[in-house]
Amino acid sequence: YIIESFCFLRIELEGSKAGIEQGILGAVEILRSIGHTDETIKGMIMEKYKLSETDAEQYLQPDTASR
């Protein structure tokens, strides 16, 4: 029972992480479309999602759509 619970929790956490990543990418796309600079967007997502500068910069890279 404990192993099953752990596996379920791990799957749930992985799904949550993927959902958050998709949400951040969507936010970046929308903010760009309304004219915000990448520097401004980086600050916004760092604050909102508690990201390091390095992690935030990864969401601004052109290849992040394939995450």
Steps between C-alpha positions, in 0.01 A plus 500: 500500500782744584676433170175553306441828682855615428467415130169686477649805674800498266275485192282777640802722571645441154164596347483813712852600396417451133185707542689783668763497225230523233339786692828692515559449129148623427555806716826577319325474163215729606728757661715511186192542282398813692844653470685419821876457468666174596676678787164612643348157447796337672445715807129425500537123482784501753274677749180309426650150484797550737751413228872568495625729225650199319175303514297800384734556207439144383132583447601788274705284264354425154523123554284497815189426295632144468516447879 
